[in-house]
mmCIF file of C-alpha atoms in Angstrom:
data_model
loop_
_atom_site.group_PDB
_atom_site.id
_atom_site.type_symbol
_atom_site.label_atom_id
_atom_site.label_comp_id
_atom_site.label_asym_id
_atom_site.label_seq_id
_atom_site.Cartn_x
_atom_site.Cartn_y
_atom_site.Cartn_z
ATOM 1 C CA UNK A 1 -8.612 -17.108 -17.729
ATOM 2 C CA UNK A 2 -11.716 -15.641 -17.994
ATOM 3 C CA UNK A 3 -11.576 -11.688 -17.964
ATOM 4 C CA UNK A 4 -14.972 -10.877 -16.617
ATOM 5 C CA UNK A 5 -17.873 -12.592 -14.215
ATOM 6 C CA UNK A 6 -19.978 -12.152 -11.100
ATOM 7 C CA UNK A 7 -19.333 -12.034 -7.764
ATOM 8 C CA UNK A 8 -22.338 -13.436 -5.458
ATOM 9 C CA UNK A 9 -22.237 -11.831 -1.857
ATOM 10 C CA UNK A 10 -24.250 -13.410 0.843
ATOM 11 C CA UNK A 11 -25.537 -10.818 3.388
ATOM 12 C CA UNK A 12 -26.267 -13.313 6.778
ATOM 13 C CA UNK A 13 -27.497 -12.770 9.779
ATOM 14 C CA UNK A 14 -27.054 -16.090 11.690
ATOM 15 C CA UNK A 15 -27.620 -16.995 14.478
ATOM 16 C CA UNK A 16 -26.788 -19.216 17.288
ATOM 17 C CA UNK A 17 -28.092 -21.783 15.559
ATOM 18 C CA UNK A 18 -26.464 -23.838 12.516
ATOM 19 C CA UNK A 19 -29.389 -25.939 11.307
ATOM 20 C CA UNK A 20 -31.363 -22.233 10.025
ATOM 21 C CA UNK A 21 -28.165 -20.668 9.120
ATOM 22 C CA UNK A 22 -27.428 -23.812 6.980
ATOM 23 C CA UNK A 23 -30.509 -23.587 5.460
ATOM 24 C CA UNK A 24 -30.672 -19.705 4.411
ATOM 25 C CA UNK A 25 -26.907 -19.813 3.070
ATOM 26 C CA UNK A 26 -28.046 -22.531 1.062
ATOM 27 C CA UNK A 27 -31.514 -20.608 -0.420
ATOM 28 C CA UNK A 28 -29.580 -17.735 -0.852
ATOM 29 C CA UNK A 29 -26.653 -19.519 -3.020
ATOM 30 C CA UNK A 30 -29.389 -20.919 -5.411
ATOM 31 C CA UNK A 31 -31.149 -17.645 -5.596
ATOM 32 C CA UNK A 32 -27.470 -15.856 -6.138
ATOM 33 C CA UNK A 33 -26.566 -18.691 -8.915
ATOM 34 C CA UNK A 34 -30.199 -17.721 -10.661
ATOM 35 C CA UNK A 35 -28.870 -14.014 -10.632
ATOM 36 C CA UNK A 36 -25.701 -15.005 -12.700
ATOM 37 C CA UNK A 37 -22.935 -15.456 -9.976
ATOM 38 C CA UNK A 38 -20.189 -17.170 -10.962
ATOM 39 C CA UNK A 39 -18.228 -17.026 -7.245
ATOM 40 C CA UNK A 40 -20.093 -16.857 -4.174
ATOM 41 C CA UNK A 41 -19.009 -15.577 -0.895
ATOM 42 C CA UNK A 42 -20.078 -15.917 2.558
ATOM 43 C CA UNK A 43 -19.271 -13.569 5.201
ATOM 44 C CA UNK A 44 -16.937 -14.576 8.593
ATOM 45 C CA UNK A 45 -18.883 -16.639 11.354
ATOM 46 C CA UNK A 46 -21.203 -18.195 8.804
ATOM 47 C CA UNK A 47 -21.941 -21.160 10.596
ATOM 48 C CA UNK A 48 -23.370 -19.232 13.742
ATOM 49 C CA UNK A 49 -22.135 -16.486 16.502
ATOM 50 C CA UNK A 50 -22.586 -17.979 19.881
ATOM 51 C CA UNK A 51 -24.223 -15.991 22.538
ATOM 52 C CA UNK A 52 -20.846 -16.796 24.305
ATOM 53 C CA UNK A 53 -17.737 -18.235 24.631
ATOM 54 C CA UNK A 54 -18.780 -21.260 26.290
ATOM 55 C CA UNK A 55 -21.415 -21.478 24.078
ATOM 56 C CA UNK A 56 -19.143 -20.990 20.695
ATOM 57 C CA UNK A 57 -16.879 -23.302 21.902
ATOM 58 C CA UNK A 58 -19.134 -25.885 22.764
ATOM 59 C CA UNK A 59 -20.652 -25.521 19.275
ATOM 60 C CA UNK A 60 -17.422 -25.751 17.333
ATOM 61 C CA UNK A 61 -17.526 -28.665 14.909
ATOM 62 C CA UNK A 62 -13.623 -30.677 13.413
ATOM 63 C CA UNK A 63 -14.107 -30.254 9.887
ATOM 64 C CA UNK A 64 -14.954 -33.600 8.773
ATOM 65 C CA UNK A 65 -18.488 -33.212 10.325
ATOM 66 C CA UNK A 66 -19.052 -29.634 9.972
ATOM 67 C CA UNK A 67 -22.609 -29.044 8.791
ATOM 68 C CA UNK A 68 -22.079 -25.846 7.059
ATOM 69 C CA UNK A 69 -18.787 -26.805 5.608
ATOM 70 C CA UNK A 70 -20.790 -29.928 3.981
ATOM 71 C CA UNK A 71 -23.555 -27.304 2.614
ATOM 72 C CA UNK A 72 -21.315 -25.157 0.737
ATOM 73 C CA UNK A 73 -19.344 -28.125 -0.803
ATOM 74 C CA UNK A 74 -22.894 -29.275 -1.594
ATOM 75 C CA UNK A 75 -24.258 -25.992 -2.937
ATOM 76 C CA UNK A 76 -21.275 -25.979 -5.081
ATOM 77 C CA UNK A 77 -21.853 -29.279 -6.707
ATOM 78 C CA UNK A 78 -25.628 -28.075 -7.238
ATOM 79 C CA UNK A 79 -24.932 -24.795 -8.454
ATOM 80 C CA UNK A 80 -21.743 -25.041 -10.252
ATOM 81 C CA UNK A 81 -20.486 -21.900 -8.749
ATOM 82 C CA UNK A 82 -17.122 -21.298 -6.918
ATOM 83 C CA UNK A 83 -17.644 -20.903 -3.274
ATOM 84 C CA UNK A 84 -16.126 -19.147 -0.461
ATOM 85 C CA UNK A 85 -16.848 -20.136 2.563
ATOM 86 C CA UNK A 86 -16.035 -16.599 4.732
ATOM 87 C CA UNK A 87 -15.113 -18.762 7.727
ATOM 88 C CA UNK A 88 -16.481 -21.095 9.985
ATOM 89 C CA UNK A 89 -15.465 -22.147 14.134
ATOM 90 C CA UNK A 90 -13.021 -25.655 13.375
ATOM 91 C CA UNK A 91 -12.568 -27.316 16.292
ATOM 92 C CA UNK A 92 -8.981 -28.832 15.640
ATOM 93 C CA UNK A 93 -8.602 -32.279 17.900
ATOM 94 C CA UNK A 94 -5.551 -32.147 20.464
ATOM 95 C CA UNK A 95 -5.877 -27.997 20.784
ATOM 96 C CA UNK A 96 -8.179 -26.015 23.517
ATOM 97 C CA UNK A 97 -8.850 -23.147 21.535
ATOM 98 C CA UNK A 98 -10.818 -23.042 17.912
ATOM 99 C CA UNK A 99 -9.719 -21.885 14.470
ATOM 100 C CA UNK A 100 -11.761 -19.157 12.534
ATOM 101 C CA UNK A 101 -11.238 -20.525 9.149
ATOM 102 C CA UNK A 102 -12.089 -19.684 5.874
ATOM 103 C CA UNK A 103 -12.475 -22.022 2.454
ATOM 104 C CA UNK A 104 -12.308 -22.047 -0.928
ATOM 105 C CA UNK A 105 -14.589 -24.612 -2.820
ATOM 106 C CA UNK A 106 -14.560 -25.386 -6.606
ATOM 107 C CA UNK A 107 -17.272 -26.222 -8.298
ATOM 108 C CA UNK A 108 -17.126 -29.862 -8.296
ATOM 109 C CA UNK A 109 -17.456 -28.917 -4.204
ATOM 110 C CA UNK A 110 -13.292 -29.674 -3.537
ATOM 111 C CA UNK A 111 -11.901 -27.711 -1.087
ATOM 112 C CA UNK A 112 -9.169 -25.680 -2.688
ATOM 113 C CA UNK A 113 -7.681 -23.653 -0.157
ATOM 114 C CA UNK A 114 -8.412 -22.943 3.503
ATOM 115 C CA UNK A 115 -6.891 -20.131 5.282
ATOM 116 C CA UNK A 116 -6.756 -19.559 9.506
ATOM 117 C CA UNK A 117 -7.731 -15.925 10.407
ATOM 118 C CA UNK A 118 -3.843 -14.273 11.767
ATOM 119 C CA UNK A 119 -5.399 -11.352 13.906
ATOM 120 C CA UNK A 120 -7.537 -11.466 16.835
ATOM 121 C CA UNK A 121 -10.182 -8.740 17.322
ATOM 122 C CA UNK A 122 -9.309 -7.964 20.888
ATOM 123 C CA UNK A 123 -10.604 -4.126 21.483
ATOM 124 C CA UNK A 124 -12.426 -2.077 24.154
ATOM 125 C CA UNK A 125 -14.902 0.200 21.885
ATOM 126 C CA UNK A 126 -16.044 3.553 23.351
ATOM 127 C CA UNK A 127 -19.508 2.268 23.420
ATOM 128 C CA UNK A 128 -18.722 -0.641 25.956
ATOM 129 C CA UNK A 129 -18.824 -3.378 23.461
ATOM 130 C CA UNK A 130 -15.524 -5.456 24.323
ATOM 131 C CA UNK A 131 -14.365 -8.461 22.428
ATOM 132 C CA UNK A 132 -11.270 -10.486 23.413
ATOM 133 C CA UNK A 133 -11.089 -13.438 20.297
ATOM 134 C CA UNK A 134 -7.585 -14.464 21.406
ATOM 135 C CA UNK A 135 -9.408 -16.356 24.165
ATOM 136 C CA UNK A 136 -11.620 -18.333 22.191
ATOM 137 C CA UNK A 137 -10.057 -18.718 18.515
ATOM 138 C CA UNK A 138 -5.829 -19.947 17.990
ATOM 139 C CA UNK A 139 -4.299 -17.394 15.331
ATOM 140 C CA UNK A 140 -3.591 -19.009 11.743
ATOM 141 C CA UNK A 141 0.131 -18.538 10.952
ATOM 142 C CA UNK A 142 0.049 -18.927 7.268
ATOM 143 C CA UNK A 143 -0.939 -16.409 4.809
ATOM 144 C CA UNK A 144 -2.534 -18.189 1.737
ATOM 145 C CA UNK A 145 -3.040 -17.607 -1.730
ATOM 146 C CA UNK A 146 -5.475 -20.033 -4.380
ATOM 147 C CA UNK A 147 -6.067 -19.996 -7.782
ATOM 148 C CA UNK A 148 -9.166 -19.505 -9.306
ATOM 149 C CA UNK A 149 -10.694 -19.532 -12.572
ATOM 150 C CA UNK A 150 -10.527 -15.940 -12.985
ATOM 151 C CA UNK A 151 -7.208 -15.017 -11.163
ATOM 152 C CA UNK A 152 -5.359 -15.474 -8.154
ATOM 153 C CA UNK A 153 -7.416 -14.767 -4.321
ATOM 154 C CA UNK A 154 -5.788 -13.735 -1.281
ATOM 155 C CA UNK A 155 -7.371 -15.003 1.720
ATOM 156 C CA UNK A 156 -8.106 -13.148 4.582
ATOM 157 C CA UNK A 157 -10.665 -12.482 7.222
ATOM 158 C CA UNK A 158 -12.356 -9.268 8.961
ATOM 159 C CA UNK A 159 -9.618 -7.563 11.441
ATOM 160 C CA UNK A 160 -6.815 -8.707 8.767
ATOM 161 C CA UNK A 161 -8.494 -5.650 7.024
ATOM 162 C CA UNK A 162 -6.118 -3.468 9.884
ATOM 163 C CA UNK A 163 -2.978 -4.259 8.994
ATOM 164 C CA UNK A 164 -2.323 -3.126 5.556
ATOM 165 C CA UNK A 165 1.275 -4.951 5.018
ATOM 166 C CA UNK A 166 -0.674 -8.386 4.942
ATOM 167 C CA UNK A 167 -2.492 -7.376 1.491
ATOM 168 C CA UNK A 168 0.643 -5.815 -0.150
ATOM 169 C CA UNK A 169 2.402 -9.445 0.157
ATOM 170 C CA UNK A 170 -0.325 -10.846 -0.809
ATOM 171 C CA UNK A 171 -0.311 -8.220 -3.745
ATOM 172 C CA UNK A 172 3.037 -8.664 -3.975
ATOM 173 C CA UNK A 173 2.714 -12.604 -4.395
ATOM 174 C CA UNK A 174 0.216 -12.702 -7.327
ATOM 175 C CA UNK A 175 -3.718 -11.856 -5.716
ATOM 176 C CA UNK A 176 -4.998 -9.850 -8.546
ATOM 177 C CA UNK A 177 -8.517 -10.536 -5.527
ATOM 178 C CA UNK A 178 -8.606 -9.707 -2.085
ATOM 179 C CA UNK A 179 -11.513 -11.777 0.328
ATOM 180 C CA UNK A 180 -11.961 -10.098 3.095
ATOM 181 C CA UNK A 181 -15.467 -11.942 5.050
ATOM 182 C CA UNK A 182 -16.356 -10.017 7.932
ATOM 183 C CA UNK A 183 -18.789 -9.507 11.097
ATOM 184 C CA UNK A 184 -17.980 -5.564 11.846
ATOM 185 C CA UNK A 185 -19.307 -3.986 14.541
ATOM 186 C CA UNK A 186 -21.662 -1.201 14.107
ATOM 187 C CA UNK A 187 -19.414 1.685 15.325
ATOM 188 C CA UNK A 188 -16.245 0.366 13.916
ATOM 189 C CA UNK A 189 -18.225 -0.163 10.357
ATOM 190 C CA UNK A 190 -19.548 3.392 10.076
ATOM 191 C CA UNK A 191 -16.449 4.930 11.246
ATOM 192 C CA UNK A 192 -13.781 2.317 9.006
ATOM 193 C CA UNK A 193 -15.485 0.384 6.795
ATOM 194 C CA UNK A 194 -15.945 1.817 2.942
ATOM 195 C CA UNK A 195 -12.581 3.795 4.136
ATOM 196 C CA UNK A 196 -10.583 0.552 4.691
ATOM 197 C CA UNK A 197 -11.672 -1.413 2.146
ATOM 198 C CA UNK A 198 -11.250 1.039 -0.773
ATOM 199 C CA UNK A 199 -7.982 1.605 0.736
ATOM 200 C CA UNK A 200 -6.865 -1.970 0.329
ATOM 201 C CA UNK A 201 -8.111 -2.004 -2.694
ATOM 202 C CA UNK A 202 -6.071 1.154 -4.288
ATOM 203 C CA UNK A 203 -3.032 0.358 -2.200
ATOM 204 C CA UNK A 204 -2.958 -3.208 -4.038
ATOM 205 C CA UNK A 205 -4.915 -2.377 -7.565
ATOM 206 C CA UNK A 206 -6.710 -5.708 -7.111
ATOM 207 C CA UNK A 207 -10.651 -6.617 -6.457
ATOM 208 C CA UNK A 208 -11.896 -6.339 -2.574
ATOM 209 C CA UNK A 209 -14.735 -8.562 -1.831
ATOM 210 C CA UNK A 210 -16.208 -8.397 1.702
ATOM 211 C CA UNK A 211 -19.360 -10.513 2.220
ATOM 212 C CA UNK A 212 -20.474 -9.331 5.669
ATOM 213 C CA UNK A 213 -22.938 -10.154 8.745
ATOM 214 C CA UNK A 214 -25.780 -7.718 9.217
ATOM 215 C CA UNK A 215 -28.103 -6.634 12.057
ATOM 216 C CA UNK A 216 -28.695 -7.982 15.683
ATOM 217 C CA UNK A 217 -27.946 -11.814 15.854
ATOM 218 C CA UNK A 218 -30.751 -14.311 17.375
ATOM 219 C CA UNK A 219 -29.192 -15.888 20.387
ATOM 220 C CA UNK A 220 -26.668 -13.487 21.380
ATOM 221 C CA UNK A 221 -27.710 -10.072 20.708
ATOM 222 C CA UNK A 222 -24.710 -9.061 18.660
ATOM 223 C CA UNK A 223 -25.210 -6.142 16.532
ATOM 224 C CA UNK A 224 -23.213 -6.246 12.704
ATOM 225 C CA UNK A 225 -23.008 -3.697 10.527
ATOM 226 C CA UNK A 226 -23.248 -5.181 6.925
ATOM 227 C CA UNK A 227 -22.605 -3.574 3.763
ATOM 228 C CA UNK A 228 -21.152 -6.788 1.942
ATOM 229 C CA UNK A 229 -19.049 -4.864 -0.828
ATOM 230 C CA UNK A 230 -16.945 -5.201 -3.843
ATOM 231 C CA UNK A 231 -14.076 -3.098 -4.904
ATOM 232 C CA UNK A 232 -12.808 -2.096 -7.632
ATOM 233 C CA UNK A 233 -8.816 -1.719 -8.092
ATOM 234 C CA UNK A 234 -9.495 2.267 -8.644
ATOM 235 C CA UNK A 235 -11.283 2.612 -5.341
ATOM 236 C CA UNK A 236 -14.613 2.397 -6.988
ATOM 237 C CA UNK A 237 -17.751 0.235 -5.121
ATOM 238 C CA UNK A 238 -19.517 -1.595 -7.750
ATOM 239 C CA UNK A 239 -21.761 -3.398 -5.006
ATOM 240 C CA UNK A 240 -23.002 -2.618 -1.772
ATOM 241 C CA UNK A 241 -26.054 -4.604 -0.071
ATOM 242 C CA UNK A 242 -26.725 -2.004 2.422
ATOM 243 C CA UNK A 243 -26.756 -2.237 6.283
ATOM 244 C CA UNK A 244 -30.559 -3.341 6.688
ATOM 245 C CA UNK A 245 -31.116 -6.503 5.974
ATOM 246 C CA UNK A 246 -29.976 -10.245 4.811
ATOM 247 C CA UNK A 247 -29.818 -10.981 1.117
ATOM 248 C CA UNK A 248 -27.413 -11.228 -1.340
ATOM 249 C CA UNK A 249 -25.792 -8.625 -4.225
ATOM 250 C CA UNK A 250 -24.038 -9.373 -7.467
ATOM 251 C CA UNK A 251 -21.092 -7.878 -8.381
ATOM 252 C CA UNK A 252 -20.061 -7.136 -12.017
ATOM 253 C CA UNK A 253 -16.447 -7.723 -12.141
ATOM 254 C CA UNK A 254 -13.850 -6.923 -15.290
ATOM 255 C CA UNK A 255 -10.560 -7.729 -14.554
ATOM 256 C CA UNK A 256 -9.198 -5.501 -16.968
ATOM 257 C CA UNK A 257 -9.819 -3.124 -14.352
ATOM 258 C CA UNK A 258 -6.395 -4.295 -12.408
ATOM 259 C CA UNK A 259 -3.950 -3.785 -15.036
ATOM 260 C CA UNK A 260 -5.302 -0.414 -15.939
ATOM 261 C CA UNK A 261 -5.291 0.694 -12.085
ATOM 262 C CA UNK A 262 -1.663 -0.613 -11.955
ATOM 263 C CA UNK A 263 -0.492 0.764 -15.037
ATOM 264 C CA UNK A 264 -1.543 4.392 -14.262
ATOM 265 C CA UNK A 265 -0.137 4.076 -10.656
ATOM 266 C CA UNK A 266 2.230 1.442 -10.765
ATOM 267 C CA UNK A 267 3.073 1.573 -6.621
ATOM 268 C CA UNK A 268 3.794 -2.502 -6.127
ATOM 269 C CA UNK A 269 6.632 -1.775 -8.339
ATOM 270 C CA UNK A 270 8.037 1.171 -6.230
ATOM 271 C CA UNK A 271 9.269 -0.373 -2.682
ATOM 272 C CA UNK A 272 12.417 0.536 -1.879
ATOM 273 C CA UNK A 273 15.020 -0.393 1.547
ATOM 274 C CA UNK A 274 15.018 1.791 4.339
ATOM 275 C CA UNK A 275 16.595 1.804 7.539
ATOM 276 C CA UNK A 276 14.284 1.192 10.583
ATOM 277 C CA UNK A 277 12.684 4.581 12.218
ATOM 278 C CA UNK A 278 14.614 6.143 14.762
ATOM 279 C CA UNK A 279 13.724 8.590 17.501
ATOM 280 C CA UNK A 280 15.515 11.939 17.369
ATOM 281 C CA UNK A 281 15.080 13.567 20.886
ATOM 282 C CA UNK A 282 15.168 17.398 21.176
ATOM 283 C CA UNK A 283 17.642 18.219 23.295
ATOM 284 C CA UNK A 284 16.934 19.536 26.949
ATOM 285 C CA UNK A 285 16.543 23.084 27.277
ATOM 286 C CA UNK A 286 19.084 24.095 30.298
ATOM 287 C CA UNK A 287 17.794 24.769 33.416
ATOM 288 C CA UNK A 288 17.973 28.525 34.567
ATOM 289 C CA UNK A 289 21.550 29.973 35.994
#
């Protein structure tokens, strides 16, 4: 495998509307490809963010005649760049609720891998911004791992970024790359973000790459934080697009970068059993005689 290329981030900032979304993801991949990306990476919702549920669910397309699905596979075949797709709304036929799912695309435009975001972004934010995804979207079950040219990718989307266990199996199972597309909020991103992802990325020694949505979102008024980033196993950022506007920024990865980060603090190869916490309770003082 190859030891060193480029990473591609998209920066979006869709709308409720695929047609335009399509069309910018696609401008942006050729301009991205002209900049020396190898992979290229979308960020989660790419296809649009409804201005509600009714509206995202309405909107939802089965894979088979997904529009922005179809771009990617064809951007892929044009470029000759790996794609992933951060995720998309699948309607699945037979089930009421959606999947927010993710793909990997070769560069022959095959679908290599798809993976169903596990947990739902349901939160009451200090601000009054409340989300409840577990009404619209079905949890995946299935964590997934693909190989790529240049190593093995977990797969994972956004809020997955919480729950750290996730990204040590996948660690654990061979990613040597962590994907983690996102749409963060804006308070959530400037109190978590760069903290979270470095973290992941020094708890597992392997590449983070988080393509991310940006700005306030035509249609529904949504406000994203952006700052697509990459990772490197130490904790460094070796890309950042910012938090102003839509674009794209290349990455320059070397994957000699993992070994060295695990060899100096070789943690995956540390676990060790232990017995389930358990509460010790002070005892009562007595009451006075």
């Amino acid at each position: 495998m190859t030891t060193t290329f480029k990473a591609g981030l998209i920066q979006t900032n869709v709308s409720n509307e695929m047609a335009e979304n399509v069309a910018f993801v696609a401008a942006q991949a050729r301009l991205a490809r002209d900049a020396g990306a190898d992979f290229i990476m979308t960020p989660e919702n790419t296809g649009l963010i409804g201005a509600n549920r009714a509206e995202t669910l309405a909107k939802a397309e089965v894979e088979e005649n997904h529009a922005m699905l179809a771009a990617c596979r064809a951007a892929a075949r044009e470029t000759g760049a790996w794609f992933l797709l951060g995720s998309i709304h699948v309607r699945v036929p037979g089930e009421a609720q959606i999947r927010n799912r993710s793909y990997l695309i070769d560069a022959s435009g095959n679908v290599v891998a798809s993976y169903d975001k596990i947990h739902m972004f349901d939160v009451q934010l200090a601000g009054g911004e409340s989300y409840r995804e577990s009404s619209t979207f079905k949890p995946g079950e299935k964590s997934v791992l693909a190989e790529t040219p240049w190593g093995v990718l977990g797969m994972t989307i956004c809020y997955d970024l919480r729950f750290p266990y996730l990204y040590r199996d996948l660690a654990h199972a061979g990613a040597t790359m962590l994907a983690i597309p996102s749409s963060f909020t804006v308070p959530t991103g400037q109190a978590h973000w760069h903290t979270l992802m470095r973290a992941r990325a020094i708890e597992t020694g392997c590449f983070v790459f988080a393509p991310a949505q940006v700005g306030t979102h035509k249609g529904s008024n949504r406000k994203t934080y952006g700052h697509s980033i990459a990772v490197a196993p130490w904790g460094e950022v070796v890309a950042d697009a910012g938090g102003e506007k839509a674009g794209f920024v290349i990455a320059e990865v070397d994957l000699g970068k993992i070994a060295e980060a695990r060899k100096m603090v070789p943690s995956l190869t540390h676990d060790r059993p232990y017995a389930a916490p358990v509460l010790h309770r002070a005892p009562l003082a007595k009451a006075a005689e």
